[in-house]
Amino acid sequence: MSLFAGKQFQYLRDGSTIEGRATIGGKAFNLAELTAEKFNVPSWFVVTTEAFNVSANWQPDSISNIESLRKIKQSLFYLEANQKVKKELEQALACFAKHILFAVRSSAADEDSSGASFAGQLNSFLCVRSEDVAQKIADVWRSAFSEHLLTYRKLNMLSKTIVPPAVVVQAMVAADKAGVAFSIDPLTGSSGSVISSVFGLGEPLVSGESNSDLYRVGDAGHVISEAGHKSVIFRQGRGCIEIEELVEPDTRLSLNEDEARSVASLAQKAAECFECPQDIEWAIAGDELFILQTRPITTVASQTALEPKKAEDPKTEFWQQISSSAKAAVDPKTIDWQEIELSPKRVDAPRLVDPKTIVEPETIAGWQILVSPETTVSSSDSKITVDPKTIAAPEIIADPKATVSPTTDSKGQLYIWDNSNIGESYHGVTTPLTFSFARKAYAHVYIEFCRLMGVSEATIKAKQNIFPNMLGFIQGRIYYNLLNWYRLIAVFPGYRANKKFMEQMMGVRESLPEDIAPKAVTSDNEKFNDQYNFLRSMIKIGSRFISLPEDIVRFNMRFKRALRETDGDLSLLTVDELASAYRKLEAKLLLNWDAPLINDFFAMIFFGSLRNLAERWCKDVDGTLQNNLIVGEGGIISAEPPKLMAQAASIASQNSGLVAVLMNGDVAAIKIAMAKYPEFEQVVNQYLAKFGGRCIGELKLESLSLNDDPLSFFRTIGQLASNKINGQAALGHGDNLSTVRKDAEKRAQKFLETDFIKTCIFIWVLNNTRVLVKQRENLRFERTRLFARVREIVLAIATKLSSQGVIDEARNVFYLELEELLGYIEGTATSTNLNGLIAVRKKEIDSYRLLPQPADRIETYGPIYLNQDLCAEVKSEKESNSNNEQTTLKGTGCCRGKVKAKVRVILDPKNATPLNGDILVARRTDPGWIIVFPQASGILVEYGSLLSHSAIVARELGIPAIVGIPGLIGKLKDGDWVELDGSTGIINKLEHADAV
């Protein structure tokens, strides 16, 4: 029955007839379809786009830049519905029962379409009273002119002509439980519904403010449920949302199995109605199930459950069937805690033990025992008994067989510093502000990681000195405090396995000597309890693995929401507002970095497991098979920049004059020239809108982003265009990635096809490794975006302080520590002479740039800044005996393919001349080096691992690459000819005659 039966409205529609998207927008169009098909949709109507046009006296216009957008926003500041529209609204609202509250939501023409969801881009309001509906409609209209929405349109290549949205007004459902449901798995496209559910309204789920319950409902109706730790409940109040923050997380399941099946059935029916997979919002009030809105799933690959892929041959079909059906199940056994008998170990001589000295081997269930200062080492062989449930330990009398931690000796405590991997993110000399921010971020993030791993709060507290000291600052360079990293993973059950995987992820060349590293358990009792604790911990974190896709979606929503709060012109904010904006980012993101941490952990586990299985079952001695199995996954955001650059270069190559300006002109001249080529300008602007925050050393806050200085970006495009004109090779010179991947799968299948169980396990590990590695790289891009926003806020503060004479130059702010800067604003500074602090720091940091670079791995005793030889590198016996004149080098192959060419050693890509097909040789790379990669025929990097950014991007681009090559920079020089094999990781130096 029509809501507006017998009434005629010019600006409103009730969905009784289906009109075009241009009039009622995507959301309303979908609701009209649902209404026509008799779905249980709460009563609703839509305010058409014409209502805005008459209220604002508006004509659609193309908006190409932020400045024109701001002018329009200012003109709409006092916008409200005109009298005719208001009158129709009053009549429409009168059709509803009194005291009904409403949801007021945007319905843009291209919203909720198959190409773009516009999720979270326009404003929506819940629990709106009828008298406030007109004002909320005006607020939705204004949200169509936000800067982030213009960016969204550019990134999705949508029209720059902004058509203000229609607005849906829908009766609120006083939900007992609500959520979202996908008719297929939104990540894999596999059949079966995926449901997220919470108690009360669904808003905390959509906004990411609470965890939710996760359900997977198979085609046959089988339900798998996982309870979330729900911390908040939103309920419908009188004209507002009532928020109940729970003292303890609610772990009850919000849906029973019958309700989950009903929601899944509703999602499937919506998919059948629209003939494509759907993402629906739903609510249950009493016994009644409502569908609130629906949209196509825009994130799933084109190959979905509705369109099953046909296997190429029976073997491929068998491989795919196993890939989709392999499961892992664990049935843990529970044991009771037993008292553990400890026998003290060996010590060289009797001595008094300092109360701060940890006797490392005496470790029980992840916590360590402190020896009292009154305790004298005795010669007795007495044993002690400790209850592992008791945190407070008795005084321990060590005997001559006890080992005091080897991290101390007469020279002071031993520290080992390593920048093998962290140098990829923080190469060269950096500034105090960057170090202080990074140090704080690491501390916050890894405390959170311990909690996610199930480490007790008592253990975290006992280890509280580790977290702020995971990094060191040595002559202006950032290093890992390696012993603290090992101490951190030593608190996790299964330390022996974790240790190996961590070393792979960090790219650490040398494991710690056994007499220095924190000890793994040794006795049978200790091993049994460690294995039990490991199993218990993995079951706990395994539940997070199941919910990881949902966690990542929620994290991304929370991330976008946090960044949106600081969108716009930061110069309009006061200094204290800017400081507050930073604190909010810190609280919402740094303290809630859960999804990337869990994904990183599982990427580490699965990547290491894949390597072990490939070695044991497929005879993959050199890691070639493992590497080739994970290439060509696609969907990695770091692979997008070179593709956009190649697109821009292809357009530019059609005009030699434009290429000349790109290669020789300054930024101003290039921008003038670009304006004459709209297609080229569009691609360039698309690149800078999405990746303009990236730069060389992008995690160093003092670095200039491409938005600040795009010259190197323009030079790269010019070089690529010139290469195209001259007929030189295009991007990606390695073997076809799909061929490499298929060959690797056939090789693995050959080893495994006779063992069904091994095949199931191997493919389950492989599939998860592929997804997790891709997600790891994409989530690291979000980290880059966070650092870019912090950089913008810091510079905005510095600009204001500079204008007030507090500091001489805005960019001098990077010589302050973060808390010194914020403390000046918040009233906690111990010195207000910021210029004085800057002068001292600047002089010291500048002096470090003139000193020889410290070694990559350093041992120090006692205070690091006191009488230490920082250039004396710790070398393994293998490295010590190496010959610098050797003609064969070995590293880790990352992307298959052989290349024979001259090498070009580049230490700073900002000052590099075009490669012209030479092999790139670098000490380290970071994501900002992406502007150099497309010019190279091959890539050689001294540091890194298979999960380094350079390795991942090289694989996706098909550029033969090798990383982790010891002493590379000292063994190759510009002009040397080499032949590299990206499969085996072998580089052969050639005589020039051999190369030609």
Tab-separated table of C-alpha atoms in Angstrom, residues 30 36 48 63 112 116 155 191 193 271 277 280 306 329 365 417 423 463 608 643 662 672 732 812 901 962 983:
chain	number	residue	atom	x	y	z
A	30	ASN	CA	17.222	0.040	-4.298
A	36	ALA	CA	8.026	-3.563	-5.058
A	48	THR	CA	14.203	14.192	-4.664
A	63	ILE	CA	34.135	21.083	-9.609
A	112	ASP	CA	25.059	2.122	-3.622
A	116	ALA	CA	30.905	2.725	-5.982
A	155	LEU	CA	39.845	8.136	-7.032
A	191	SER	CA	29.242	-18.986	-1.496
A	193	SER	CA	26.439	-15.688	3.799
A	271	ALA	CA	20.922	-10.977	-4.222
A	277	PRO	CA	25.746	-10.249	-4.599
A	280	ILE	CA	22.400	-5.528	3.340
A	306	LEU	CA	26.862	-16.519	-8.680
A	329	ALA	CA	40.477	-28.007	13.307
A	365	ALA	CA	55.073	-19.231	32.115
A	417	TRP	CA	71.495	-2.721	17.928
A	423	GLY	CA	66.363	1.113	7.867
A	463	LYS	CA	57.894	-6.161	31.122
A	608	GLY	CA	57.018	-19.122	7.786
A	643	LYS	CA	50.714	1.436	-13.322
A	662	LEU	CA	58.588	16.813	-17.936
A	672	ILE	CA	51.351	25.075	-17.029
A	732	GLY	CA	57.804	-5.370	-15.971
A	812	ASN	CA	62.684	23.610	12.508
A	901	ALA	CA	72.822	-5.305	-17.732
A	962	ILE	CA	66.953	-9.984	-5.272
A	983	SER	CA	64.691	-17.217	-8.940
